mmCIF file of C-alpha atoms and ligand atoms in Angstrom:
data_model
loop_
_atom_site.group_PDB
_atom_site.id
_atom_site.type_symbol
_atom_site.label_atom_id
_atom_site.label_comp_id
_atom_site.label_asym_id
_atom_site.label_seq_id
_atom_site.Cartn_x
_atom_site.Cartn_y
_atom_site.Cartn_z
ATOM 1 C CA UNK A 220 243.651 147.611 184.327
ATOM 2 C CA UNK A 221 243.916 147.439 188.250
ATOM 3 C CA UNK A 222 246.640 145.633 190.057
ATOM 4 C CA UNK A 223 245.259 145.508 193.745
ATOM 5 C CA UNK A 224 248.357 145.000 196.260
ATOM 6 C CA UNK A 225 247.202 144.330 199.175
ATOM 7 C CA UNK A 226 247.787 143.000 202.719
ATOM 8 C CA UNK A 227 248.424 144.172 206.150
ATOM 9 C CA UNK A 228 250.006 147.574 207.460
ATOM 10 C CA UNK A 229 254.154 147.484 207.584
ATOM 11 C CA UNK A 230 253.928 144.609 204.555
ATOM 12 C CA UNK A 231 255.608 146.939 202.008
ATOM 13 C CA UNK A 232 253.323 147.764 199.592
ATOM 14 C CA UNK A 233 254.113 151.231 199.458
ATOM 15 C CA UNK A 234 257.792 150.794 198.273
ATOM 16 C CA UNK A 235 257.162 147.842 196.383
ATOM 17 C CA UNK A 236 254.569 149.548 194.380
ATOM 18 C CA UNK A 237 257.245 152.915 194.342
ATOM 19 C CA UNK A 238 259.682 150.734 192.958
ATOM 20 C CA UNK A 239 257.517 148.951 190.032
ATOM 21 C CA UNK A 240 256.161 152.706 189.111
ATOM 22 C CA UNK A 241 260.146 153.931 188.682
ATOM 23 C CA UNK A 242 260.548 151.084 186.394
ATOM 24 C CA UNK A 243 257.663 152.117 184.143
ATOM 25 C CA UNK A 244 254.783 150.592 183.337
ATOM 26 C CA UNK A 245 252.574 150.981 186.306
ATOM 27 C CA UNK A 246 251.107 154.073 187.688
ATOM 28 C CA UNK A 247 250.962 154.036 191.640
ATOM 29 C CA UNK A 248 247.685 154.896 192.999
ATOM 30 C CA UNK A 249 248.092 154.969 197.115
ATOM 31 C CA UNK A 250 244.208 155.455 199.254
ATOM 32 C CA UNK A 251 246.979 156.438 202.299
ATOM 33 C CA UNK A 252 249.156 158.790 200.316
ATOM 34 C CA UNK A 253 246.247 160.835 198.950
ATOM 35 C CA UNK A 254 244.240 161.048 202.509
ATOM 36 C CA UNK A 255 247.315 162.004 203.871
ATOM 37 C CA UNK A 256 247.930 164.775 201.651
ATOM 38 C CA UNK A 257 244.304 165.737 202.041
ATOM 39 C CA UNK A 258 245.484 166.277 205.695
ATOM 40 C CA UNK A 259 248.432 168.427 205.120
ATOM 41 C CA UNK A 260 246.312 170.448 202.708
ATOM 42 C CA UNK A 261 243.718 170.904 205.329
ATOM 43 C CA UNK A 262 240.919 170.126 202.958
ATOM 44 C CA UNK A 263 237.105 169.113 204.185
ATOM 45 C CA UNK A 264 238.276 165.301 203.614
ATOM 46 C CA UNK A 265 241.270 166.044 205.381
ATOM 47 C CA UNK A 266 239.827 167.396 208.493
ATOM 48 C CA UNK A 267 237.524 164.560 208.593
ATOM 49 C CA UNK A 268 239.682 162.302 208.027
ATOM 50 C CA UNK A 269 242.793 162.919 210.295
ATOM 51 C CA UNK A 270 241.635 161.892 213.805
ATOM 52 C CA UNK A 271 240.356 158.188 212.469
ATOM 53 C CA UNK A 272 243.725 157.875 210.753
ATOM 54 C CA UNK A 273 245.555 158.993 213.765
ATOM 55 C CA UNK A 274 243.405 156.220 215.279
ATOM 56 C CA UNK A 275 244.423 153.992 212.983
ATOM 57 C CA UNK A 276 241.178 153.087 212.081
ATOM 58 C CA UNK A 277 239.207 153.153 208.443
ATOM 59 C CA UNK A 278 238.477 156.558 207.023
ATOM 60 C CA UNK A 279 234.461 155.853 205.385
ATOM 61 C CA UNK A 280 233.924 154.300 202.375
ATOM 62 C CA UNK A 281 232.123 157.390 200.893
ATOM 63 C CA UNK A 282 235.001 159.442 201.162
ATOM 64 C CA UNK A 283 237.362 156.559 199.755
ATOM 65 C CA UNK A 284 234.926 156.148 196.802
ATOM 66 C CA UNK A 285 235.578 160.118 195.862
ATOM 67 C CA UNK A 286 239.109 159.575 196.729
ATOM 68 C CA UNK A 287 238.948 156.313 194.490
ATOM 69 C CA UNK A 288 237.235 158.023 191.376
ATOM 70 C CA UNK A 289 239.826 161.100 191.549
ATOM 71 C CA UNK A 290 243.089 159.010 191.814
ATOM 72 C CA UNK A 291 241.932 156.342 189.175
ATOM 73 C CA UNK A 292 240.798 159.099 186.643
ATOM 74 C CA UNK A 293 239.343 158.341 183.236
ATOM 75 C CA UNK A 294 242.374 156.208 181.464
ATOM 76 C CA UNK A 295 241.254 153.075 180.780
ATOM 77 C CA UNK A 296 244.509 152.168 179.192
ATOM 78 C CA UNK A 297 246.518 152.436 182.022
ATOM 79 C CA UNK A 298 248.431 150.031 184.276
ATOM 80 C CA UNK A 299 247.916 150.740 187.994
ATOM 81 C CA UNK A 300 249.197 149.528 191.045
ATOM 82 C CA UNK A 301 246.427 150.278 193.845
ATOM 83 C CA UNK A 302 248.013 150.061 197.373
ATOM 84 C CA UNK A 303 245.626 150.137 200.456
ATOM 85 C CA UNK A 304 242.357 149.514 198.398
ATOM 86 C CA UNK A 305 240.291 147.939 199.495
ATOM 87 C CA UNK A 306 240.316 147.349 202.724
ATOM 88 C CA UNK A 307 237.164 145.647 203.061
ATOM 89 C CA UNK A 308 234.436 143.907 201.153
ATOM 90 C CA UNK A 309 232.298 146.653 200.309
ATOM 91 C CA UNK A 310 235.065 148.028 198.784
ATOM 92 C CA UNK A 311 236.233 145.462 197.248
ATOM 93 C CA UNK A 312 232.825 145.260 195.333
ATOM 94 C CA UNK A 313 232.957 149.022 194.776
ATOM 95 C CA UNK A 314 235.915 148.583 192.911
ATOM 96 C CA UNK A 315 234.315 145.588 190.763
ATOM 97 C CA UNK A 316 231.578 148.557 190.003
ATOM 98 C CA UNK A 317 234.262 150.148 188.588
ATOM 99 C CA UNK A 318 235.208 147.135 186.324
ATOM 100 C CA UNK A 319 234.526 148.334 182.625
ATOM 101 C CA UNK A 320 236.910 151.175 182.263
ATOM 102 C CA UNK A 321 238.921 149.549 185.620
ATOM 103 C CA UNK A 322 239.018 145.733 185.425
ATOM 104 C CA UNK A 323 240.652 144.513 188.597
ATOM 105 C CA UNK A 324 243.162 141.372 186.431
ATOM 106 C CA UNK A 325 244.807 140.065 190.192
ATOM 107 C CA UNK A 326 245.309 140.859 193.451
ATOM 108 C CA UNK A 327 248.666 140.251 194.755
ATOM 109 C CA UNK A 328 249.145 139.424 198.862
ATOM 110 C CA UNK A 329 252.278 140.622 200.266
ATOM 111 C CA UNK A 330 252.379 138.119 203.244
ATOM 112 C CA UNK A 331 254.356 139.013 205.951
ATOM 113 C CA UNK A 332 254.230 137.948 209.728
ATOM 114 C CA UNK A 333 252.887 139.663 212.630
ATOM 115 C CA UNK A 334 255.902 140.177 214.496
ATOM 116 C CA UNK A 335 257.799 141.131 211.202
ATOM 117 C CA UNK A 336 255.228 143.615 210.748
ATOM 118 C CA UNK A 337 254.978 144.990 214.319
ATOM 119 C CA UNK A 338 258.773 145.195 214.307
ATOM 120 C CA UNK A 339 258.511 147.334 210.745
ATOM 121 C CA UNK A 340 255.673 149.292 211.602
ATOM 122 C CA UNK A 341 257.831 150.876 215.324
ATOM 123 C CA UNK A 342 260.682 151.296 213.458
ATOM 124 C CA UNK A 343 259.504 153.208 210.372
ATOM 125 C CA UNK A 344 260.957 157.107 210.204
ATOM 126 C CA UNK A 345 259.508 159.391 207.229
ATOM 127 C CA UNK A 346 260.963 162.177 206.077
ATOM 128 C CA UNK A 347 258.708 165.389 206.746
ATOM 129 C CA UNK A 348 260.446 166.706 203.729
ATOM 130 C CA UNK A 349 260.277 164.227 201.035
ATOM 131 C CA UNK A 350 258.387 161.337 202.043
ATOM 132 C CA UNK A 351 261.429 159.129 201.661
ATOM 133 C CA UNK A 352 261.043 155.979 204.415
ATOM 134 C CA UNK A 353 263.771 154.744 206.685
ATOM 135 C CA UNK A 354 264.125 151.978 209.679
ATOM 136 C CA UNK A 355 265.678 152.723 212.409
ATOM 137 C CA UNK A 356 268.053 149.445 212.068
ATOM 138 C CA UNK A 357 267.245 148.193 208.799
ATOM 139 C CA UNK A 358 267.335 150.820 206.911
ATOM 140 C CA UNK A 359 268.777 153.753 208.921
ATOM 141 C CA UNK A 360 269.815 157.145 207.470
ATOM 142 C CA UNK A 361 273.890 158.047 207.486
ATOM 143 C CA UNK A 362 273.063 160.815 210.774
ATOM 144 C CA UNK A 363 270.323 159.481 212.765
ATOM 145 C CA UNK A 364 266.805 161.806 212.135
ATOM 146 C CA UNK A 365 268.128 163.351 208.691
ATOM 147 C CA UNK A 366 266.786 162.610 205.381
ATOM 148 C CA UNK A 367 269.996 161.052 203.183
ATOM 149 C CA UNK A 368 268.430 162.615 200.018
ATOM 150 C CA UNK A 369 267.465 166.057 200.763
ATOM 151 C CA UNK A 370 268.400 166.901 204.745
ATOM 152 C CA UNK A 371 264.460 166.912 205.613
ATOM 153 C CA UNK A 372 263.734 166.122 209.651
ATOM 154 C CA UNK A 373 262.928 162.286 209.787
ATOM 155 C CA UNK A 374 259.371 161.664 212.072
ATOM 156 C CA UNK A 375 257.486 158.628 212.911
ATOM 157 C CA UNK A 376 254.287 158.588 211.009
ATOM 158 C CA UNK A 377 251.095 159.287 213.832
ATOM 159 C CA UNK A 378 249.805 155.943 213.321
ATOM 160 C CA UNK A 379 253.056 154.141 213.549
ATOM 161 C CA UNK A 380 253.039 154.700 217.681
ATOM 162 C CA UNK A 381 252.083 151.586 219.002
ATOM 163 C CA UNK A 382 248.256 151.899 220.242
ATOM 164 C CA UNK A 383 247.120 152.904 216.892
ATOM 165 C CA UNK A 384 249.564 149.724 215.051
ATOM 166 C CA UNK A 385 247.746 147.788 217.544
ATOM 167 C CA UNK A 386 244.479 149.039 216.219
ATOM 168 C CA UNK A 387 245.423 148.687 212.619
ATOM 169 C CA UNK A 388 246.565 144.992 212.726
ATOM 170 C CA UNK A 389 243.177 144.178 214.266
ATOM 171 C CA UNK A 390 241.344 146.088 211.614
ATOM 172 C CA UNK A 391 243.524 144.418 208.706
ATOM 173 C CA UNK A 392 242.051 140.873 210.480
ATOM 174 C CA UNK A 393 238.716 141.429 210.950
ATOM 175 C CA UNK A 394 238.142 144.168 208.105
ATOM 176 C CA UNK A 395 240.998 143.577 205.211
ATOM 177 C CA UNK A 396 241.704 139.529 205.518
ATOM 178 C CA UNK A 397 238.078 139.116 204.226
ATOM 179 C CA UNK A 398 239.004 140.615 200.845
ATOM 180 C CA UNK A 399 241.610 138.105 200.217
ATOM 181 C CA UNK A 400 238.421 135.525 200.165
ATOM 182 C CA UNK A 401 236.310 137.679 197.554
ATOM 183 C CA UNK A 402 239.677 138.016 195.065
ATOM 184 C CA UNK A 403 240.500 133.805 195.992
ATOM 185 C CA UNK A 404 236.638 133.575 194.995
ATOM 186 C CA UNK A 405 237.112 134.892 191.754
ATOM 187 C CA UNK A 406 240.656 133.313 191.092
ATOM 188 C CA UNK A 407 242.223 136.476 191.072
ATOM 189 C CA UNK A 408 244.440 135.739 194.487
ATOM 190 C CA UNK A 409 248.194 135.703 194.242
ATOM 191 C CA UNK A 410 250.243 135.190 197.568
ATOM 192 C CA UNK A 411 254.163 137.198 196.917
ATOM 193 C CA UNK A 412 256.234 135.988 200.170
ATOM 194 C CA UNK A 413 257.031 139.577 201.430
ATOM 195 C CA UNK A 414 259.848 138.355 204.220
ATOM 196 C CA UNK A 415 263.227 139.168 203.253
ATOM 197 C CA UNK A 416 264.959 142.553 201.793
ATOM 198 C CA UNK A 417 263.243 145.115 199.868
ATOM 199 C CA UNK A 418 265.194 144.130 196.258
ATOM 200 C CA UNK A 419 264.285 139.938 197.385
ATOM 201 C CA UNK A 420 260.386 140.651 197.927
ATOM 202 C CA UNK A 421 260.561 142.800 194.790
ATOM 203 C CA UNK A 422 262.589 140.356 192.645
ATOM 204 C CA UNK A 423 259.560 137.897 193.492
ATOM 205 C CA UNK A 424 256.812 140.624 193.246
ATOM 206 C CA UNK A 425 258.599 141.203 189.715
ATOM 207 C CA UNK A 426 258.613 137.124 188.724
ATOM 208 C CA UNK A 427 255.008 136.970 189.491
ATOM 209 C CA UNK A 428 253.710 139.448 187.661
ATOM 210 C CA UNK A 429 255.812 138.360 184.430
ATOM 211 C CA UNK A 430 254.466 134.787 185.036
ATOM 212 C CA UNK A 431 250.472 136.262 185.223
ATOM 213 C CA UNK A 432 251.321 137.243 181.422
ATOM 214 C CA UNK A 433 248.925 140.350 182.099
ATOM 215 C CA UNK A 434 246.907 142.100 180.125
HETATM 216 P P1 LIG B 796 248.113 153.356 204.528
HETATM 217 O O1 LIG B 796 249.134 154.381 204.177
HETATM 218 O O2 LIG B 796 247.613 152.591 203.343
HETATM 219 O O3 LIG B 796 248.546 152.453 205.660
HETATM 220 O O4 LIG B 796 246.823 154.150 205.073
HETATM 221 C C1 LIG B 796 246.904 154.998 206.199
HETATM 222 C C2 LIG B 796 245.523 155.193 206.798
HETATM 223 O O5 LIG B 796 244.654 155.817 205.824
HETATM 224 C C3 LIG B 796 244.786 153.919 207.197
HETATM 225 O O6 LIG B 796 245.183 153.445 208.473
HETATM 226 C C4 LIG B 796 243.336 154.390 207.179
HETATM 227 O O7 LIG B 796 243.047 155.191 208.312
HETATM 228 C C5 LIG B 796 243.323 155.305 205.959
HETATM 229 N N1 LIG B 796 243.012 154.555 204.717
HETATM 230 C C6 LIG B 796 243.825 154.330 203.635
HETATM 231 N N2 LIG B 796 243.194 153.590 202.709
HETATM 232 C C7 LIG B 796 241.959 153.336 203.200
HETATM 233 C C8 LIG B 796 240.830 152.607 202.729
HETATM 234 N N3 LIG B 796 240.858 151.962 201.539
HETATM 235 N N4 LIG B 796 239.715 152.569 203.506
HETATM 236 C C9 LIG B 796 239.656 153.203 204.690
HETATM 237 N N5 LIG B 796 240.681 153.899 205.210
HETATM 238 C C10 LIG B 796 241.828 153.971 204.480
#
């Protein structure tokens, strides 16, 4: 079964759905994480791929689809937390094609701001290294630019400069927003406040998903 987390770029997702995978249960399956090691790998979907993400635009929906079917893979027993698909209706109704070994059982809204997220988004350092994520005054590492848990170089993600933020907060209104309709539509829409720390927002994320009584 499919938790979909969705909502807009700089909302957490990513580490939320990290931290529910370290505490068992769910498998993280990341759309963003695989293209972007498609990139580094320099493989045919990564060199198509890179400029639009640069851009901060939407890589196609063909290539998601093969992207989709390889990261899901055939367990249909498993628990998985899908962060950054879909991002739009067509996907969204992909993904319902997907339903018998894949049911989609809620999809969860991290709702955060837009100046919360633009302030995020700018601030955001990854490690090169490790993938670890920082901010530079939220969260910022003990000697500014170096990974705390393995020394890597700290850089700001390509699409976290701010023309391509820009770009991605207008695609997450006129693209993404729409696919919190189709899931409210099928009473499978759950809004998680996702202001405050990262252990708050997960302590919620965590209460919600015990009160859905999943299964
Ligand atoms: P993320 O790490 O989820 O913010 O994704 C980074 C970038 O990968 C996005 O800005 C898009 O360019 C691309 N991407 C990730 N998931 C999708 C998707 N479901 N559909 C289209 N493009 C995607």
């Amino acid at each position: 079964m499919i938790v979909v987390l969705t909502g807009a770029p700089g909302a957490g997702k990513g580490t939320q759905a990290d931290l529910l995978a370290s505490q068992g249960g769910y498998r993280k399956v990341s759309t963003g994480d695989a293209l972007r090691k498609h990139v580094r790998t320099k493989s045919p979907i990564g060199l198509q791929a890179e400029a639009v993400m640069a851009r901060g635009e939407l890589v196609s929906d063909e290539i998601l689809f093969q992207i989709l079917r390889e990261e899901l893979g055939p367990d249909s027993q498993e628990k998985i937390l899908l962060d950054g698909y879909p991002r739009n209706v067509a996907q969204a109704q992909t993904l319902d094609s997907l339903k018998e070994m894949h049911p989609v059982v809620v999809a969860i809204h991290l709702d955060v701001d837009s100046v919360e997220l633009v302030t995020r988004l700018s601030g955001r350092r990854v490690c090169s290294s490790c993938g670890a994520t920082y901010h530079v005054s939220m969260t910022p590492s003990k000697i500014s630019g170096i990974c705390d848990k393995c020394g890597g170089a700290l850089q700001q993600r390509t699409d976290d400069r701010e023309e391509s933020v820009r770009t991605r907060l207008s695609v997450y209104e006129s693209m993404t927003k729409p696919v919190l309709e189709y899931y409210r539509g099928k009473g499978l829409y759950h809004r998680v406040d996702g202001k405050g720390s990262t252990q708050d927002v997960f302590r919620k994320l965590v209460g919600s998903l015990d009160g859905l009584s999943l299964s």
